[in-house]
mmCIF file of C-alpha atoms in Angstrom:
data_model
loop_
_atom_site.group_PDB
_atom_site.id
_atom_site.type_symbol
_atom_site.label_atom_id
_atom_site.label_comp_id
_atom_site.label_asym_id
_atom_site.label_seq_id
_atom_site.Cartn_x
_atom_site.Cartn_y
_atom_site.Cartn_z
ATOM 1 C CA UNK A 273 -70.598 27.162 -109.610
ATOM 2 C CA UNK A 274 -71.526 30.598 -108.717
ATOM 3 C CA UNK A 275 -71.866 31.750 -105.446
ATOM 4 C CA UNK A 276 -75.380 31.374 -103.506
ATOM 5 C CA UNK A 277 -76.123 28.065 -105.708
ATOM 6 C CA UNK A 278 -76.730 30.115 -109.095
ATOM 7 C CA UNK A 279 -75.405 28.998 -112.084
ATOM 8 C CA UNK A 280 -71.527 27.830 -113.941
ATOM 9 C CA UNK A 281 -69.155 30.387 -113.838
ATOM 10 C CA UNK A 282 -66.454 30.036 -116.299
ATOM 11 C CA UNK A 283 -62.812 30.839 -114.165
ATOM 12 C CA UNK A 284 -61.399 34.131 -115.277
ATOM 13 C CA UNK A 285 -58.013 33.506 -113.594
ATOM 14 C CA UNK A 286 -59.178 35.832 -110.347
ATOM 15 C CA UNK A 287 -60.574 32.950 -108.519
ATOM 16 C CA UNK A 288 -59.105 29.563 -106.395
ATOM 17 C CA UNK A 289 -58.018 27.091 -109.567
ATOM 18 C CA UNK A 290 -60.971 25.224 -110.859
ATOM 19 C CA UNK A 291 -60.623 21.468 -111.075
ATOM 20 C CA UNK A 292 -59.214 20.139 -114.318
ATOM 21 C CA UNK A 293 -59.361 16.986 -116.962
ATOM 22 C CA UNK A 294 -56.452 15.479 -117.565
ATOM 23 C CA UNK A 295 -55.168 15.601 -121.012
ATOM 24 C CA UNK A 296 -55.937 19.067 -121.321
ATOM 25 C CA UNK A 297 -53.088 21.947 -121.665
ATOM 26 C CA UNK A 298 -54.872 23.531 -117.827
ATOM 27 C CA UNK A 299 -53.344 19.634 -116.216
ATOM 28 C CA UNK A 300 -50.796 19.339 -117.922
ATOM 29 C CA UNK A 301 -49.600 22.447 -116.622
ATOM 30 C CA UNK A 302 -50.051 21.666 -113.325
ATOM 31 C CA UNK A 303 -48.431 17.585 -113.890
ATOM 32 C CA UNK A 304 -44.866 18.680 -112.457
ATOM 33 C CA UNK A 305 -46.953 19.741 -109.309
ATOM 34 C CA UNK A 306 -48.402 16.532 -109.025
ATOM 35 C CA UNK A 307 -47.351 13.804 -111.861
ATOM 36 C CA UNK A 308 -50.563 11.347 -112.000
ATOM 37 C CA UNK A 309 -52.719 13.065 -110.480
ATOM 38 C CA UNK A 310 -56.346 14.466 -111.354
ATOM 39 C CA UNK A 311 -57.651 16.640 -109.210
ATOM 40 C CA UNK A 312 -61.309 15.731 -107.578
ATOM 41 C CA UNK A 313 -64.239 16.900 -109.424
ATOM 42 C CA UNK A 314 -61.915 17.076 -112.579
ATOM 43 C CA UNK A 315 -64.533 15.041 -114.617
ATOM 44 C CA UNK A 316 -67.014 16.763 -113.154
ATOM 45 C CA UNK A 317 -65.934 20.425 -113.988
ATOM 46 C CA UNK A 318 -65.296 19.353 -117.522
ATOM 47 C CA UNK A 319 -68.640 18.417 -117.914
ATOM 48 C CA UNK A 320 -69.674 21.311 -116.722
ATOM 49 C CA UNK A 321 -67.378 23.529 -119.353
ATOM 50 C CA UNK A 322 -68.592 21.523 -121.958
ATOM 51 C CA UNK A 323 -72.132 22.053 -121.840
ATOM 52 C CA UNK A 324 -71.795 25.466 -121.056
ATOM 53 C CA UNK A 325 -69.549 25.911 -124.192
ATOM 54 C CA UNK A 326 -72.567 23.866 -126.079
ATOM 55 C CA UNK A 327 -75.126 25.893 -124.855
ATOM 56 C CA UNK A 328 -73.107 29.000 -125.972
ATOM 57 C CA UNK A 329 -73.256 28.206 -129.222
ATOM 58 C CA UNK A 330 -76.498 26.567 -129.200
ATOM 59 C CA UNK A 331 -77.200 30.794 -128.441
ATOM 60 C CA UNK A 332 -75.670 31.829 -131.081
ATOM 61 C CA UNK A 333 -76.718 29.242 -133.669
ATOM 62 C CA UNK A 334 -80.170 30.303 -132.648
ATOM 63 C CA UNK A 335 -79.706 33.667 -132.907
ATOM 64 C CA UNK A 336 -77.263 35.057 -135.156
ATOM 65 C CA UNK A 337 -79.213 34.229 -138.600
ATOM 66 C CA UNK A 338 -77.057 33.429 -141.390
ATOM 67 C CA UNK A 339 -73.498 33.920 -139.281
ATOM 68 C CA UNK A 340 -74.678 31.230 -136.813
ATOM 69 C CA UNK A 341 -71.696 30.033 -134.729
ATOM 70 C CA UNK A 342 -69.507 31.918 -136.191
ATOM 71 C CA UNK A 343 -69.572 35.479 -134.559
ATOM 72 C CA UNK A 344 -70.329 36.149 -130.816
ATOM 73 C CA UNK A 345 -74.163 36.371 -130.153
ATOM 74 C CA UNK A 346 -75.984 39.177 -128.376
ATOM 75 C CA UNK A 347 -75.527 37.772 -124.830
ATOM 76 C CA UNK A 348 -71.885 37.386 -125.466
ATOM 77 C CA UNK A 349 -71.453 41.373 -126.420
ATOM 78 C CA UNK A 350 -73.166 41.599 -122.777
ATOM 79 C CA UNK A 351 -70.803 39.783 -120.780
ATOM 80 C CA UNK A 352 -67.619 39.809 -122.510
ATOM 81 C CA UNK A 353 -65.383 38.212 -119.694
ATOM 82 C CA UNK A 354 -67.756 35.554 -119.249
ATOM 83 C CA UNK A 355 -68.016 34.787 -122.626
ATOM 84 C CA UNK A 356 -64.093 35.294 -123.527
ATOM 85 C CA UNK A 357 -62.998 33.136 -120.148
ATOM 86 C CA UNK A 358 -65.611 30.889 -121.117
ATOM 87 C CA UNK A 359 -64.053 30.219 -124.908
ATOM 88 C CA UNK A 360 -60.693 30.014 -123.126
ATOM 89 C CA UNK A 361 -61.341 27.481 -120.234
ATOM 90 C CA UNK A 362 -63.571 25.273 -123.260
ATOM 91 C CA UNK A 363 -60.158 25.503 -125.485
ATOM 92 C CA UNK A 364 -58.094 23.839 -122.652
ATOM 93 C CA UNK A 365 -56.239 26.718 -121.863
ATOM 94 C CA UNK A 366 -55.146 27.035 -118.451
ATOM 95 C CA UNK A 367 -56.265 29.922 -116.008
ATOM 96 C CA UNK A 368 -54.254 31.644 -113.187
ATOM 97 C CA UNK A 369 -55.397 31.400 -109.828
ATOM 98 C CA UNK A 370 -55.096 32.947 -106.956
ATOM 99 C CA UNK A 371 -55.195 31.591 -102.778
ATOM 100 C CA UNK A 372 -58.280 32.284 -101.564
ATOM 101 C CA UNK A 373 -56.946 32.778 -98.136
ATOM 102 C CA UNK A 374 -54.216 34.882 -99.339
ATOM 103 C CA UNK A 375 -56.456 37.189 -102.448
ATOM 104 C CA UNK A 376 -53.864 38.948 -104.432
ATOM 105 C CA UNK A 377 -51.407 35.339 -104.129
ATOM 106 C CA UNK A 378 -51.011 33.885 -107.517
ATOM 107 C CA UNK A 379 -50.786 30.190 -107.495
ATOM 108 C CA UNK A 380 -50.951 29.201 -110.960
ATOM 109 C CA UNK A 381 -49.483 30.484 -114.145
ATOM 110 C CA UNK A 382 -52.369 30.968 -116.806
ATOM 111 C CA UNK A 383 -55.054 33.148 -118.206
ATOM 112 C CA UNK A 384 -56.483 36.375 -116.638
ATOM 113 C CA UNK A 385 -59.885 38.146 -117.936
ATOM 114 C CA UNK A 386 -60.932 41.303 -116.845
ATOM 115 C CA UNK A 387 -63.039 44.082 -117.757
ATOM 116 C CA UNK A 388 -61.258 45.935 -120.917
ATOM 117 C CA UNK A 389 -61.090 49.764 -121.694
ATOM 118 C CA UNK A 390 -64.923 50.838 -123.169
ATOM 119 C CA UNK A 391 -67.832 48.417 -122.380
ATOM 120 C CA UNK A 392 -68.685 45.600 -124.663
ATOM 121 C CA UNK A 393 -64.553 44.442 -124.318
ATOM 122 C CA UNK A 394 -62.652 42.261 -122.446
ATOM 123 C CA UNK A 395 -58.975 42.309 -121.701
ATOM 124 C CA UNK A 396 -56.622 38.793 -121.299
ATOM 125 C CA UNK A 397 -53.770 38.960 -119.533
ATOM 126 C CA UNK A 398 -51.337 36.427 -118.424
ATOM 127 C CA UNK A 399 -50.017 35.946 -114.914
ATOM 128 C CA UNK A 400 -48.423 33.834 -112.465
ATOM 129 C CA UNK A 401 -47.001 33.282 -108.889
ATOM 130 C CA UNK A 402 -43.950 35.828 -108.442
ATOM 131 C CA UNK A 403 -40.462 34.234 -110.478
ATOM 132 C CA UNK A 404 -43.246 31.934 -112.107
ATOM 133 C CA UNK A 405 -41.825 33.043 -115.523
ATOM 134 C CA UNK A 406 -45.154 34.116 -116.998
ATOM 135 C CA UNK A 407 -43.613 37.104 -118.627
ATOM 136 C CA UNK A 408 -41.440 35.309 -120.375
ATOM 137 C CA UNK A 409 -44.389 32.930 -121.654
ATOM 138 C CA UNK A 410 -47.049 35.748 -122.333
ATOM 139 C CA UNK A 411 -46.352 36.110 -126.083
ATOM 140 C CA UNK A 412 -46.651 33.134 -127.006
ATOM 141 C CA UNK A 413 -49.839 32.277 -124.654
ATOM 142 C CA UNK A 414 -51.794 35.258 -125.374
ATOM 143 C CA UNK A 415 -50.849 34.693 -129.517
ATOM 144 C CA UNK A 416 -52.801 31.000 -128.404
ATOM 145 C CA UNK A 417 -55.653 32.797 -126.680
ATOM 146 C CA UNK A 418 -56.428 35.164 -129.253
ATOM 147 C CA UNK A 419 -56.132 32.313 -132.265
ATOM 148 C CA UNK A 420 -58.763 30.795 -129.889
ATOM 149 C CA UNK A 421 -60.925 33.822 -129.630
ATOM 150 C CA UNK A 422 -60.530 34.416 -133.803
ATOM 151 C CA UNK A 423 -61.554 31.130 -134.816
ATOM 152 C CA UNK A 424 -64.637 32.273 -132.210
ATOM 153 C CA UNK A 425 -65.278 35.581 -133.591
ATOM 154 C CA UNK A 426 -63.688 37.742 -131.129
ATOM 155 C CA UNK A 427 -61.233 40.497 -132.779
ATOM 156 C CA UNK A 428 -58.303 40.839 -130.475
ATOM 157 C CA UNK A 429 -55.703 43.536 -130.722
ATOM 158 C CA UNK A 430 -52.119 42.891 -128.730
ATOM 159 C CA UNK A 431 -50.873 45.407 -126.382
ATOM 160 C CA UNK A 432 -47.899 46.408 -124.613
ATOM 161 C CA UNK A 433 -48.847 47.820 -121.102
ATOM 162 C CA UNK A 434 -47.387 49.243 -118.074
ATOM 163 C CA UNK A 435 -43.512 47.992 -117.468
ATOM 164 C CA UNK A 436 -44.300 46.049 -121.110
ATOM 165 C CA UNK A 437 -45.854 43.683 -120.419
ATOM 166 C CA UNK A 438 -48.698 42.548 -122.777
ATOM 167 C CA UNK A 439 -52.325 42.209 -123.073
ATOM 168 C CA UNK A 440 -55.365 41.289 -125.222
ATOM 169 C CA UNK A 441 -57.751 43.919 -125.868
ATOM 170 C CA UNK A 442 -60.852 41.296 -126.975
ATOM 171 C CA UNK A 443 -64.405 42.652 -128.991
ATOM 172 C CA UNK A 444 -66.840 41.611 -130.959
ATOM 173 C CA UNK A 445 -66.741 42.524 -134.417
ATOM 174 C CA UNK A 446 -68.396 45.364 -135.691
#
């Protein structure tokens, strides 16, 4: 939930780890932390990133005419990390996290979305606790994001970065 009471917030990977359902690929991540084990409110947050997914493309089916669900609506080109994290958390992907009590602390290796270079974009990273080996993963997990984002709509170039690592740089199509 947002803060004050508003309404869902999808996680971007900047925020404590939302709770997860089991079965998807954000749990099984975390199983070798804790083998059996759902975390509370798992069902609960699910639900949650289901109808929010649901009402996303209830938007776009509404608006978008003739291309219907398949390109990202007006409201999507808006918010583009909410609407990229969004498509993520909805495809089971797991996000990073980070301790609340300690901010910049990664505790989980996963997504990350964030603003991207010109308005209208968003950028994915992926990141994890220091010796985490999400370096090592990135290629592979941000080639699964953006197949995610495609089938979505989203165009997403891949990027090399500062000290090589790699990014997403997602938009909407033109």
């Amino acid at each position: 939930m947002a803060a004050g009471g508003g309404g869902f917030e999808p996680a971007t990977g900047d925020g404590p780890a939302p709770t997860v359902p089991a079965g998807t690929g954000a749990a099984d991540s975390r199983a070798a932390e804790a083998p059996g084990a759902e975390a509370p409110g798992a069902g609960a947050r699910a639900a949650e990133v289901r109808a929010a997914f649901e009402g996303l493309l209830q938007i776009r089916r509404t608006v978008n005419g003739e291309a219907g669900a398949d390109v990202p609506a007006p409201w999507e080109r808006q918010r583009p990390v909410r609407a990229v994290a969004l498509a993520l958390e909805a495809a089971g992907l797991p996000p990073s996290a980070v301790d609340p009590a300690d901010g910049p602390l990664r505790t989980a290796t996963g997504y990350v979305v964030g603003p991207g270079e010109a308005p209208g974009r968003a950028r994915v990273t992926w990141a994890g606790p220091p010796g985490g080996g999400a370096a090592a993963q990135e290629r592979e997990r941000l080639g699964a994001c953006a197949e995610v984002l495609g089938r979505l709509g989203w165009q997403c170039l891949l990027y090399r970065g500062p000290r090589g690592r790699r990014f997403l740089e997602v938009e909407p199509p033109r």
